[in-house]
Amino acid sequence: METYKMNNGIKVFKYGNPIETGAVVKEKVISEEKNDLDINFQDKHSNISIALSPEDMVYGLGGNLGEINKRGRLYESYCTDDACHTEDKTKLYSAHNFFIVSGEVSRGYFIDFPTRIKYDVGYHDKNYLNIKIYGQDFYIYIIEGDNPTNISNKFLEIIGKPYVPPKWAFGYFQSRWGYKDKEDVKKVYDTFRNNDIPLEGIYLDLDYMDNFKDFSISEERFSGFKDFVNELKEDGLYLVPIIDAGVKVEDGYDIYEEGIKGDHFCRDKDGKPYEGVVWPGKVHFPDFMKEETQLWFGSKYKALTDCGIEGFWNDMNEPAIFYQEKYLNQAIEYANEKKGQNLNVYSYFELKDNFSNLANKDLYYQSFYHNVDGKKVSNDEVHNLYGYYMTKSANLGLSKLLNDKRFLLISRASSIGMHRYGGIWTGDNSSWWSHLEQNIKMMPSLNMCGFFYIGGDTGGFGGHCNGELLTRWLQLSVFTPLLRNHTAIGSANQEPYAFTEEVMNNSRNIIKGRYMLIPYIYSEYMKAVNNHKLMFKPLSFEFKGDLAKEVEDQILLGDQLMIIPIHHPNHKGRYVYLPEEMLEVSFLKENMTSLVREKGIQYVNYNLDELKFFIRKDTMIPYTKPSKNVKELDQNTLSVLAYVDKEAKYQLYDDDGVSYDFTKGKSFTTKIKIIKKADDYEIQVDNTNPTIENISFKIVDSQNNIKYKEISVD
Ligand code: GLC
């Protein structure tokens, strides 16, 4: 653990005897001072009440539904598998207990506690943020700072640097639950290539496994898996298989037998391995709270890394439980009793609810136990750490197995701390326009909680996507570090070529736009990680005024870009709030157009065949030519689009993209400065990147005059 005095405006308060979650990496120096928190201990709970003034905004809370300003809603931190993200839902897959109350003054709070917390953020009484912590043992960090950006940065510093994937993880990935065999996967790959649509990899869902058994490969559907993986990889295509939390109970299955022998599974109240039911039927859950189990499970990824796999998604790790046998039997008995009866509304509803409420009952989580430092602790008490520790286990295993080569790793469930071990996707959203809008708003909130390698299921997971929705969603997702089009079994095909020729052509352009922007997106990602800064910010973090606070469907990426995704059908454009004069940029079939826009509210056309964003005055963005994958990106010629009124600076970060050498200072920077002179520009370049030979500039000024310049770099 690093030593870091909790000064710098950060104070830690300890209540009772908290479980160490590992969320914070800096040494805690517990404050003896009194704080002004209004905490009321009641039964086994603790209630905190924070007064909100009318102008206060509340930010943070990571992977939750709702707005960027969290006011006016209820939230709950209790990792849950709920595939129907409707407006009334209070909890999703993650438990991210960092938030900022920002008004006249701003203050950050982090509640370091591993199980249920409920938040009423001015829902019942708009003047209060009421928090109910389901326990009395926790730490609270209070972070003072000048503004929400400064507070977020301080928080990012104490929780440690986010996970860094390989550069190829910034490419475009196709996925679906239901690519049932090698032929299906190959067909997807061929169709992308034949249609000149860039593709970095294909995620493999459950279908690749033998009977839903972790670390197994179906001989019937994926025979010769190793050759298959390596042939595709040679060609520049990665396969990313899924791993589920539950291990199938089956004699003769090596993982099950080793788990029993090594005492790696959570236990029930009688001390027997706990049995829940998920995809394969009965499963046991590895006790990831135990270090031996983390190391054991992590080492099992070898079955797949030996085949050439370098990326994984950990799923169902809230953990999701379809049912527990006893409760299914009770429901069946009740149904049998009612058979032939004339059911009224109440008995009919009870019958139905007995089945529909079988999944993920609180009772299940209260009935199985972890071994935490020799103590028997129910899952309920440490519930939110399960996905976190599963992903830590995978990270530890993969770091060894891949000899310190970077890997792609995402998880569905998470809590703060896990951000150091992997990224997350936002779970089972739907092919709804409102979920595209939700996707925009979740990005800055997740960043504030440390999660940087993030993205939603592009096109939506549940339901049937149409071509327009996919296109509009791509126009957002090409800016998110994780870019994956994924959909559920039974839903309509969702690949860019599954719709019309026009949708395919538009998707191709937009995905190519992503590849063009990878130098910038990667650079911003890495600088955010290394400097404890946000990659995505709400407008209100940078600009003053009511509109900056209220406009939440435009967000800032780095210090240069503002993105303005369209999240309504049938729209040819949208109203954009420009907090200052900016340059409207459109990537259109590898060409680029630009236009200076006055500050204020303006209607901006945004067609389905373009990729549009704004860049701020006196900034620039680097880009390159599109390519079919990251490996083939042009490393020699860099392009720069600059919007210069007086002077613009940019520091482009790059590294080898595969190793951890960057942590030892082996990275490259290209510092570019453009200074406006009477009728020309002076360009200064200070470059340590050995691959860059030429930089070509397109420089636009406030009068829309364009100058092209070319510089060779030695
Ligand atoms: C879960 C995941 C989803 C996956 C499915 C089948 O619902 O969230 O992404 O496709 O399980 O494995």
XYZ file of C-alpha atoms and ligand atoms in Angstrom:
726
model
C 0.000 0.000 0.000
C 1.273 3.450 -0.905
C 1.645 5.957 1.833
C -0.413 8.987 1.204
C -1.576 11.196 3.945
C -5.229 11.903 3.636
C -4.568 15.584 3.486
C -5.252 17.484 0.328
C -8.780 18.121 1.565
C -9.615 14.461 2.103
C -10.718 13.131 5.468
C -11.556 9.542 6.373
C -13.979 8.699 9.121
C -14.280 5.225 10.522
C -17.448 3.842 12.027
C -17.457 0.503 13.857
C -15.268 -2.206 12.453
C -15.485 -2.059 8.671
C -14.588 -4.824 6.241
C -11.588 -3.789 4.133
C -12.899 -3.689 0.568
C -9.660 -2.653 -1.092
C -11.444 0.199 -2.858
C -8.864 2.756 -1.757
C -5.176 2.155 -2.412
C -3.746 5.060 -0.479
C -3.082 4.555 3.192
C -5.976 5.693 5.308
C -5.227 8.097 8.082
C -8.365 8.086 10.154
C -9.494 11.525 11.102
C -10.079 12.146 14.795
C -11.830 15.403 14.057
C -15.551 15.736 14.343
C -17.418 15.999 11.086
C -20.659 17.728 10.310
C -22.369 14.581 9.013
C -25.816 14.052 10.355
C -25.635 10.293 11.076
C -28.299 8.506 12.961
C -27.708 4.878 13.988
C -30.883 2.897 14.161
C -31.340 -0.859 14.659
C -28.742 -2.288 12.344
C -28.770 0.627 9.937
C -27.210 4.035 9.681
C -29.032 6.981 8.216
C -27.327 10.017 6.846
C -29.082 13.150 5.849
C -27.447 15.827 3.722
C -29.296 19.086 3.186
C -29.565 20.161 -0.436
C -29.995 23.761 -1.388
C -32.137 24.497 -4.455
C -29.148 24.979 -6.751
C -27.162 21.933 -5.591
C -26.376 19.305 -8.187
C -25.594 15.727 -7.197
C -23.138 13.853 -9.403
C -21.636 10.383 -9.416
C -23.144 7.046 -8.325
C -21.634 5.399 -11.411
C -23.601 2.663 -13.117
C -27.085 3.835 -12.303
C -30.087 4.850 -14.332
C -31.277 8.427 -14.428
C -29.678 11.716 -15.220
C -26.155 13.000 -14.744
C -27.601 15.183 -11.998
C -28.843 12.432 -9.693
C -31.416 14.626 -7.905
C -35.055 13.587 -7.868
C -34.564 9.836 -7.920
C -34.027 6.745 -5.806
C -30.945 4.549 -6.145
C -29.723 1.422 -4.491
C -26.289 -0.156 -4.311
C -26.868 -3.904 -4.330
C -25.464 -5.573 -7.442
C -28.407 -7.065 -9.295
C -29.064 -8.914 -12.514
C -32.067 -7.100 -13.894
C -32.424 -7.160 -17.642
C -35.275 -4.695 -17.789
C -33.929 -1.219 -17.225
C -37.157 0.694 -16.924
C -37.422 4.117 -15.333
C -38.756 2.815 -12.042
C -35.701 0.658 -11.367
C -33.406 1.727 -8.551
C -30.545 -0.713 -8.929
C -28.459 -2.280 -11.633
C -25.277 -4.339 -11.737
C -22.935 -2.084 -9.867
C -22.496 -0.463 -6.478
C -20.619 2.801 -6.931
C -20.889 4.795 -3.743
C -19.054 7.961 -4.694
C -21.033 11.149 -5.194
C -20.527 14.889 -5.195
C -22.883 17.527 -3.906
C -22.082 20.675 -5.792
C -23.539 24.145 -5.442
C -22.109 27.204 -3.799
C -19.441 24.848 -2.493
C -18.686 21.321 -3.655
C -17.980 18.241 -1.608
C -17.380 14.614 -2.491
C -18.416 11.597 -0.414
C -17.355 7.995 -0.698
C -19.030 5.388 1.462
C -16.719 2.405 1.603
C -19.134 -0.347 2.541
C -19.612 -3.722 0.816
C -23.358 -4.201 0.850
C -26.690 -2.464 0.493
C -26.997 1.316 0.575
C -30.114 3.186 -0.469
C -30.138 6.757 -1.681
C -33.101 9.063 -1.802
C -31.630 12.007 -3.673
C -34.307 14.596 -3.073
C -37.024 12.209 -4.257
C -39.370 12.350 -1.269
C -38.135 15.675 -0.003
C -36.260 17.739 -2.543
C -34.314 19.453 0.204
C -32.516 16.319 1.406
C -30.274 13.595 0.214
C -31.131 10.734 2.563
C -28.903 7.708 2.697
C -29.612 4.437 4.426
C -26.579 2.241 4.981
C -27.483 -1.342 5.825
C -24.944 -1.676 8.593
C -22.936 0.341 11.083
C -19.409 -0.563 10.049
C -18.056 1.576 7.228
C -15.658 4.284 6.228
C -16.759 7.619 4.894
C -14.374 9.735 2.888
C -15.174 13.403 2.675
C -13.405 15.162 -0.145
C -13.294 18.922 -0.224
C -12.290 20.700 -3.384
C -12.793 23.782 -5.497
C -15.180 22.183 -7.944
C -16.511 18.762 -9.039
C -13.609 18.163 -11.452
C -11.061 18.782 -8.754
C -12.959 16.552 -6.306
C -13.277 13.732 -8.857
C -9.571 13.950 -9.600
C -8.720 13.665 -5.909
C -10.988 10.655 -5.601
C -9.426 9.021 -8.673
C -6.068 9.483 -7.040
C -6.921 7.642 -3.818
C -8.638 4.685 -5.502
C -5.711 3.994 -7.827
C -5.297 3.993 -11.572
C -7.947 2.332 -13.703
C -7.305 -0.833 -15.680
C -5.476 -0.398 -18.978
C -6.460 -2.729 -21.827
C -4.325 -3.382 -24.891
C -4.744 -0.925 -27.728
C -6.621 -3.469 -29.825
C -9.394 -3.340 -27.205
C -10.225 0.119 -28.632
C -11.341 -1.402 -31.917
C -14.844 -2.364 -32.998
C -16.247 -5.653 -31.679
C -19.216 -7.663 -32.837
C -21.103 -9.902 -30.465
C -24.334 -11.777 -30.110
C -25.698 -14.459 -27.864
C -26.410 -17.117 -30.448
C -23.348 -17.340 -32.729
C -23.726 -21.036 -32.218
C -20.619 -22.510 -33.848
C -17.366 -21.810 -35.629
C -19.148 -21.445 -38.945
C -21.389 -18.701 -37.560
C -18.378 -16.845 -36.199
C -16.447 -17.255 -39.432
C -19.408 -16.021 -41.413
C -19.599 -12.860 -39.337
C -15.896 -12.275 -39.829
C -16.062 -12.883 -43.591
C -19.072 -10.640 -44.003
C -17.337 -7.773 -42.246
C -14.197 -8.214 -44.323
C -16.068 -8.674 -47.604
C -17.962 -5.497 -46.967
C -14.895 -3.538 -45.900
C -16.210 -2.886 -42.380
C -13.419 -2.702 -39.792
C -13.618 -5.439 -37.163
C -11.236 -6.050 -34.288
C -12.831 -9.041 -32.707
C -15.862 -11.141 -31.972
C -17.126 -11.859 -28.477
C -18.041 -15.474 -27.818
C -21.119 -15.894 -25.681
C -22.213 -19.037 -23.835
C -22.547 -20.930 -27.090
C -18.839 -21.801 -27.259
C -18.924 -23.742 -24.003
C -19.729 -27.364 -23.480
C -23.001 -27.346 -21.528
C -22.340 -23.923 -20.038
C -19.293 -25.190 -18.162
C -16.657 -22.549 -17.415
C -13.306 -23.110 -19.118
C -14.714 -25.802 -21.401
C -15.022 -25.654 -25.183
C -17.721 -27.471 -27.103
C -16.066 -30.190 -29.195
C -19.195 -30.446 -31.262
C -19.484 -26.797 -32.235
C -15.962 -25.451 -31.751
C -13.642 -28.345 -32.553
C -10.057 -27.346 -33.294
C -10.620 -24.217 -31.219
C -6.939 -23.406 -30.811
C -6.260 -23.416 -34.547
C -9.398 -21.441 -35.138
C -8.398 -18.764 -32.604
C -4.872 -18.512 -33.939
C -5.799 -18.405 -37.601
C -8.155 -15.533 -36.927
C -5.610 -13.774 -34.741
C -2.997 -14.055 -37.476
C -5.460 -12.231 -39.644
C -5.920 -9.561 -36.966
C -9.140 -10.756 -35.342
C -9.483 -11.446 -31.613
C -12.015 -13.754 -29.995
C -13.246 -12.771 -26.542
C -15.036 -15.579 -24.664
C -17.416 -15.223 -21.721
C -16.847 -16.742 -18.276
C -19.723 -17.061 -15.810
C -19.526 -16.940 -12.038
C -21.327 -20.230 -11.321
C -19.465 -23.528 -11.739
C -21.629 -26.430 -12.938
C -22.182 -29.185 -10.398
C -21.213 -32.294 -12.310
C -19.135 -35.293 -11.343
C -16.172 -35.692 -13.634
C -16.023 -31.984 -14.520
C -12.508 -30.941 -13.531
C -13.289 -27.416 -12.343
C -16.126 -28.676 -10.156
C -14.035 -31.487 -8.700
C -11.008 -29.277 -8.042
C -13.265 -26.677 -6.470
C -14.724 -29.236 -4.072
C -11.345 -30.724 -3.252
C -9.706 -27.352 -2.734
C -12.619 -26.006 -0.666
C -13.147 -23.175 -3.124
C -16.935 -22.836 -3.044
C -19.216 -20.726 -0.880
C -21.063 -22.753 1.745
C -24.648 -22.941 2.930
C -25.662 -22.686 6.581
C -24.951 -26.396 7.121
C -21.449 -26.091 5.704
C -22.210 -27.791 2.393
C -21.244 -26.112 -0.903
C -24.093 -23.740 -1.678
C -26.216 -24.669 -4.653
C -27.957 -22.119 -6.836
C -29.245 -22.532 -10.351
C -27.953 -20.585 -13.359
C -27.343 -21.446 -17.055
C -26.124 -25.048 -16.667
C -28.597 -25.963 -13.910
C -27.114 -26.401 -10.455
C -23.935 -24.458 -9.773
C -21.583 -23.642 -6.929
C -20.141 -20.173 -6.542
C -16.384 -19.795 -6.037
C -15.608 -17.979 -2.805
C -13.715 -15.094 -4.356
C -13.247 -13.521 -0.938
C -10.524 -16.102 -0.325
C -7.151 -15.369 -1.834
C -6.448 -19.075 -2.567
C -9.708 -19.212 -4.511
C -8.900 -16.054 -6.435
C -5.594 -17.594 -7.448
C -7.137 -20.973 -8.242
C -9.982 -19.624 -10.399
C -7.676 -17.087 -12.049
C -5.294 -19.865 -13.059
C -8.134 -21.689 -14.851
C -8.284 -19.100 -17.629
C -5.259 -21.030 -18.866
C -7.548 -23.453 -20.699
C -8.359 -20.552 -23.032
C -5.155 -18.523 -22.980
C -3.397 -21.719 -24.093
C -5.581 -21.531 -27.186
C -4.421 -17.992 -27.908
C -7.232 -16.074 -26.179
C -6.279 -12.649 -24.763
C -9.604 -11.215 -23.708
C -12.558 -12.201 -21.529
C -15.883 -10.991 -20.213
C -16.908 -12.061 -16.724
C -20.651 -12.358 -16.429
C -23.502 -13.191 -14.036
C -21.259 -12.149 -11.175
C -23.682 -10.179 -9.006
C -23.989 -13.210 -8.657
C -27.171 -13.859 -10.639
C -29.225 -16.803 -9.384
C -32.214 -18.006 -11.416
C -33.633 -19.933 -8.494
C -32.896 -22.059 -5.493
C -34.417 -25.526 -5.684
C -36.475 -25.214 -2.502
C -38.283 -22.108 -3.758
C -38.963 -23.536 -7.180
C -40.458 -26.606 -5.507
C -42.620 -24.417 -3.299
C -43.886 -22.575 -6.356
C -44.645 -25.837 -8.136
C -46.466 -27.192 -5.081
C -48.553 -24.055 -4.863
C -49.360 -24.359 -8.557
C -50.357 -28.008 -8.118
C -52.633 -27.077 -5.220
C -54.339 -24.467 -7.336
C -54.778 -26.705 -10.341
C -58.400 -26.858 -11.436
C -59.475 -24.111 -9.029
C -61.289 -20.990 -10.051
C -58.548 -18.451 -9.188
C -59.478 -14.904 -8.336
C -57.154 -11.983 -8.911
C -55.200 -12.495 -5.683
C -54.564 -16.214 -6.003
C -53.790 -15.886 -9.709
C -51.270 -13.116 -9.046
C -49.700 -15.098 -6.231
C -49.347 -18.103 -8.510
C -47.708 -16.002 -11.181
C -45.454 -14.073 -8.791
C -44.244 -17.295 -7.192
C -42.526 -18.022 -10.480
C -41.654 -14.579 -11.719
C -40.021 -13.574 -8.420
C -37.851 -16.665 -8.173
C -34.656 -15.008 -9.417
C -32.133 -13.193 -7.223
C -34.112 -13.237 -3.979
C -32.524 -11.440 -1.011
C -33.027 -14.696 0.886
C -30.573 -16.484 -1.391
C -27.800 -14.020 -0.666
C -28.479 -14.280 3.039
C -28.215 -18.066 2.907
C -24.698 -18.640 1.637
C -21.375 -17.814 3.168
C -17.867 -16.672 2.387
C -14.780 -17.238 4.398
C -13.383 -13.786 5.122
C -10.096 -14.126 7.002
C -11.393 -17.251 8.732
C -14.757 -15.710 9.583
C -18.061 -16.950 8.179
C -19.675 -13.982 6.446
C -22.916 -14.196 4.486
C -22.861 -13.109 0.864
C -25.427 -10.496 1.807
C -22.863 -8.789 4.041
C -20.260 -8.492 1.281
C -22.589 -8.778 -1.681
C -21.173 -5.950 -3.753
C -17.668 -7.385 -3.740
C -18.484 -10.545 -5.660
C -18.081 -9.285 -9.237
C -15.167 -7.124 -8.111
C -13.245 -10.058 -6.632
C -14.098 -12.387 -9.509
C -12.558 -9.845 -11.863
C -9.575 -9.358 -9.580
C -9.121 -13.138 -9.682
C -9.221 -13.107 -13.487
C -6.805 -10.194 -13.617
C -4.297 -11.898 -11.303
C -4.539 -15.106 -13.318
C -4.265 -13.459 -16.714
C -1.350 -11.264 -15.656
C 0.603 -14.440 -14.914
C -0.673 -16.498 -17.824
C -0.014 -13.842 -20.422
C 3.390 -12.938 -19.075
C 2.567 -9.346 -18.449
C 1.025 -8.810 -21.847
C -2.083 -6.639 -21.555
C -5.490 -8.309 -21.938
C -9.068 -7.239 -22.496
C -11.219 -7.864 -19.422
C -14.703 -6.629 -18.652
C -17.164 -7.541 -15.969
C -20.874 -7.010 -15.536
C -21.037 -6.558 -11.752
C -18.647 -4.176 -10.051
C -17.930 -1.934 -7.149
C -15.258 0.710 -6.749
C -11.844 -0.958 -6.542
C -12.648 -3.283 -9.425
C -11.867 -0.431 -11.805
C -8.183 -1.312 -11.315
C -8.703 -4.847 -12.619
C -11.062 -4.539 -15.556
C -13.636 -2.503 -17.382
C -17.393 -2.904 -17.410
C -20.215 -2.894 -19.905
C -23.469 -1.378 -18.793
C -25.387 -4.662 -18.823
C -28.546 -5.855 -20.506
C -29.980 -2.666 -21.941
C -32.660 -2.763 -24.638
C -32.947 -1.603 -28.216
C -34.727 1.522 -27.033
C -33.977 5.126 -27.902
C -34.167 5.990 -24.213
C -31.332 3.547 -23.557
C -29.164 5.232 -26.116
C -29.752 8.461 -24.203
C -29.040 6.662 -20.934
C -25.773 5.389 -22.365
C -24.593 8.982 -22.941
C -25.387 10.021 -19.375
C -23.824 7.031 -17.702
C -20.366 7.659 -19.150
C -19.281 10.653 -17.013
C -20.861 9.145 -13.884
C -18.886 5.934 -14.372
C -15.675 7.891 -14.916
C -16.161 9.723 -11.612
C -16.218 6.313 -9.916
C -12.996 5.159 -11.580
C -14.398 3.115 -14.467
C -12.753 4.142 -17.725
C -12.918 1.108 -20.008
C -16.668 1.384 -20.473
C -19.401 1.152 -23.056
C -22.969 -0.026 -23.502
C -24.283 -2.820 -25.710
C -24.457 -0.836 -28.934
C -27.798 -1.325 -30.661
C -29.257 -2.633 -27.403
C -29.218 -6.119 -25.916
C -32.915 -6.930 -25.458
C -35.521 -6.388 -28.154
C -35.154 -5.834 -31.865
C -32.963 -3.038 -33.109
C -33.611 -1.284 -36.399
C -31.103 0.244 -38.762
C -31.675 3.817 -37.682
C -31.226 3.029 -33.991
C -28.046 1.072 -34.651
C -26.622 3.910 -36.735
C -27.429 6.551 -34.138
C -26.051 4.338 -31.359
C -22.821 3.839 -33.270
C -22.539 7.610 -33.566
C -22.264 7.615 -29.761
C -20.364 4.399 -29.081
C -17.476 5.150 -31.405
C -16.437 7.649 -28.737
C -16.569 5.171 -25.835
C -13.445 3.129 -25.055
C -15.367 -0.151 -25.194
C -17.164 -0.361 -28.552
C -19.245 -3.506 -28.801
C -22.405 -4.279 -30.715
C -24.128 -7.026 -28.712
C -27.586 -8.508 -28.663
C -29.590 -11.258 -26.984
C -30.598 -14.626 -28.317
C -33.948 -14.423 -30.061
C -33.538 -10.794 -31.054
C -33.221 -9.676 -34.651
C -29.741 -9.695 -36.165
C -27.878 -6.532 -35.344
C -24.652 -6.578 -37.314
C -24.179 -3.481 -39.474
C -24.930 -5.590 -42.559
C -28.145 -7.093 -41.131
C -30.312 -4.186 -42.262
C -30.231 -2.359 -45.571
C -27.342 -1.488 -47.857
C -27.679 2.097 -46.664
C -27.390 1.142 -42.975
C -24.339 -0.921 -43.780
C -22.684 1.917 -45.688
C -23.420 4.386 -42.925
C -22.202 2.031 -40.205
C -19.006 1.440 -42.165
C -18.347 5.182 -42.314
C -18.983 5.644 -38.633
C -16.844 2.682 -37.579
C -14.093 3.926 -39.876
C -14.446 7.256 -38.090
C -13.687 5.421 -34.855
C -10.504 3.967 -36.280
C -9.507 7.411 -37.524
C -9.944 8.759 -34.001
C -8.101 5.978 -32.168
C -4.885 8.023 -31.749
C -6.953 10.641 -29.948
C -9.216 8.282 -27.977
C -6.294 6.155 -26.820
C -4.250 9.209 -25.921
C -7.095 10.712 -23.906
C -7.749 7.388 -22.182
C -4.138 6.952 -21.133
C -3.677 10.554 -20.042
C -6.840 10.304 -17.947
C -5.551 7.097 -16.329
C -2.062 8.422 -15.690
C -3.069 11.841 -14.448
C -6.135 10.840 -12.396
C -8.429 12.860 -14.610
C -11.847 12.293 -16.099
C -12.074 11.305 -19.732
C -15.799 12.159 -20.013
C -17.191 15.207 -18.285
C -20.646 16.762 -18.026
C -20.853 20.255 -19.559
C -21.425 21.708 -16.090
C -17.921 20.609 -15.018
C -16.469 23.109 -17.495
C -19.084 25.759 -18.107
C -21.237 27.990 -15.945
C -24.944 28.680 -16.246
C -28.240 26.832 -16.179
C -27.967 25.371 -19.663
C -24.590 23.826 -18.921
C -26.248 22.192 -15.922
C -29.369 21.072 -17.703
C -28.056 19.846 -21.030
C -27.002 16.296 -20.261
C -27.170 14.688 -23.697
C -23.982 16.392 -24.822
C -20.795 15.440 -23.013
C -17.164 16.434 -23.163
C -14.461 14.007 -24.172
C -11.029 15.167 -23.041
C -10.365 18.898 -23.113
C -11.014 19.148 -26.821
C -14.213 17.473 -27.898
C -17.938 17.754 -27.282
C -20.146 14.949 -28.526
C -23.773 15.479 -29.447
C -25.392 12.104 -30.185
C -28.919 11.972 -31.577
C -31.205 9.824 -29.451
C -34.554 10.208 -31.171
C -35.913 8.472 -34.253
C -36.738 10.436 -37.411
C -34.549 13.376 -36.529
C -32.359 14.952 -39.186
C -30.425 16.893 -36.600
C -30.793 18.313 -33.149
C -30.560 21.422 -31.052
C -27.091 21.754 -29.656
C -26.142 24.005 -26.806
C -22.815 25.652 -27.520
C -21.455 27.082 -24.280
C -18.804 28.886 -26.316
C -17.853 29.275 -29.956
C -16.844 25.862 -31.276
C -15.936 24.138 -34.507
C -18.508 21.705 -35.865
C -16.712 18.764 -37.458
C -18.118 16.058 -39.632
C -16.289 12.933 -40.745
C -17.991 11.930 -43.937
C -16.725 8.965 -45.904
C -13.171 9.588 -44.796
C -13.432 13.252 -45.729
C -13.918 15.967 -43.258
C -15.888 19.187 -43.220
C -15.909 21.864 -40.566
C -17.795 24.995 -39.651
C -17.328 27.540 -36.887
C -20.469 27.879 -34.777
C -21.424 30.808 -32.588
C -22.099 30.249 -28.934
C -25.743 29.651 -27.995
C -28.442 27.184 -28.981
C -28.311 26.115 -32.584
C -30.025 23.537 -34.713
C -27.358 21.296 -36.205
C -28.009 18.848 -39.001
C -26.668 15.425 -38.272
C -27.145 12.868 -40.998
C -27.017 9.137 -40.656
C -23.961 8.835 -42.862
C -21.673 11.117 -40.896
C -19.873 11.257 -37.606
C -20.261 14.623 -35.974
C -18.684 16.348 -32.998
C -17.481 19.759 -31.903
C -14.010 20.878 -31.011
C -13.237 23.707 -28.662
C -11.433 26.866 -29.644
C -7.637 26.778 -29.465
C -7.502 23.034 -29.353
C -6.689 20.309 -31.838
C -7.267 16.615 -32.284
C -4.980 14.060 -33.879
C -6.382 11.408 -36.184
C -5.231 8.974 -38.795
C -6.458 7.003 -41.789
C -9.048 4.309 -41.170
C -7.941 0.693 -41.226
C -9.463 -2.742 -40.860
C -8.062 -3.129 -37.347
C -5.767 -1.471 -34.815
C -2.693 -3.411 -35.915
C -2.914 -1.882 -39.355
C -3.400 1.719 -38.307
C -0.961 3.994 -40.084
C 1.762 4.763 -37.531
C 3.814 7.006 -39.787
C 1.522 9.764 -40.861
C -0.476 11.631 -38.319
C -3.180 14.113 -39.198
C -4.200 16.999 -37.012
C -7.348 19.054 -37.133
C -6.901 22.305 -35.246
C -9.191 25.182 -34.466
C -6.896 28.073 -33.708
C -7.710 31.577 -32.728
C -4.512 32.426 -30.853
C -2.570 29.378 -29.823
C -3.405 25.698 -29.492
C -1.489 22.939 -27.747
C -1.880 19.192 -27.669
C 0.120 16.435 -26.115
C -0.390 13.150 -27.936
C 0.329 10.110 -25.821
C 1.224 6.728 -27.283
C 2.959 3.538 -26.248
C 3.490 0.026 -27.571
C -0.162 -0.770 -26.823
C 0.565 -4.304 -25.668
C 2.943 -4.373 -22.692
C 3.056 -2.658 -19.323
C 6.290 -0.878 -20.221
C 4.386 2.379 -20.042
C 4.299 1.955 -16.259
C 8.093 2.086 -16.356
C 8.082 5.333 -18.266
C 8.351 3.779 -21.726
C 5.808 5.820 -23.594
C 5.938 8.439 -26.323
C 4.717 11.975 -26.521
C 4.222 14.251 -29.438
C 3.824 17.806 -28.203
C 2.309 20.073 -30.780
C 1.898 23.809 -30.528
C 0.275 25.961 -33.182
C 0.611 29.722 -32.885
C -1.374 32.067 -35.055
C 0.753 34.708 -36.776
C -0.385 37.610 -38.974
C -1.397 35.457 -41.929
C 0.138 32.126 -41.149
C 0.774 29.709 -38.316
C 3.919 28.714 -36.551
C 3.989 25.030 -35.708
C 6.268 23.559 -33.059
C 6.578 19.813 -32.634
C 8.474 18.056 -29.914
C 8.251 14.356 -30.626
C 9.589 11.223 -28.940
C 7.471 8.774 -30.942
C 9.874 6.982 -33.311
C 7.182 5.820 -35.727
C 5.786 9.229 -36.636
C 7.386 10.619 -39.798
C 4.903 13.174 -41.052
C 2.196 15.304 -39.606
C -0.334 16.934 -41.866
C -2.334 19.784 -40.469
C -5.701 21.227 -41.291
C -5.994 24.462 -39.364
C -9.237 26.394 -39.192
C -9.591 29.891 -37.772
C -12.616 31.720 -36.410
C -13.467 33.023 -39.894
C -13.549 29.484 -41.286
C -10.338 30.061 -43.236
C -8.523 26.814 -43.729
C -4.778 26.275 -44.042
C -3.144 22.955 -44.834
C 0.389 22.295 -43.691
C 2.718 19.349 -43.761
C 5.621 18.749 -41.425
C 8.152 15.973 -41.458
C 9.324 14.846 -38.057
C 12.837 13.629 -37.425
C -26.225 -12.050 -19.587
C -25.257 -11.022 -20.137
C -25.391 -10.947 -21.644
C -25.145 -12.329 -22.226
C -26.102 -13.343 -21.621
C -25.810 -14.767 -22.058
O -27.526 -11.640 -19.760
O -25.448 -9.773 -19.557
O -24.479 -10.017 -22.158
O -25.317 -12.296 -23.611
O -26.012 -13.302 -20.209
O -24.542 -15.158 -21.679
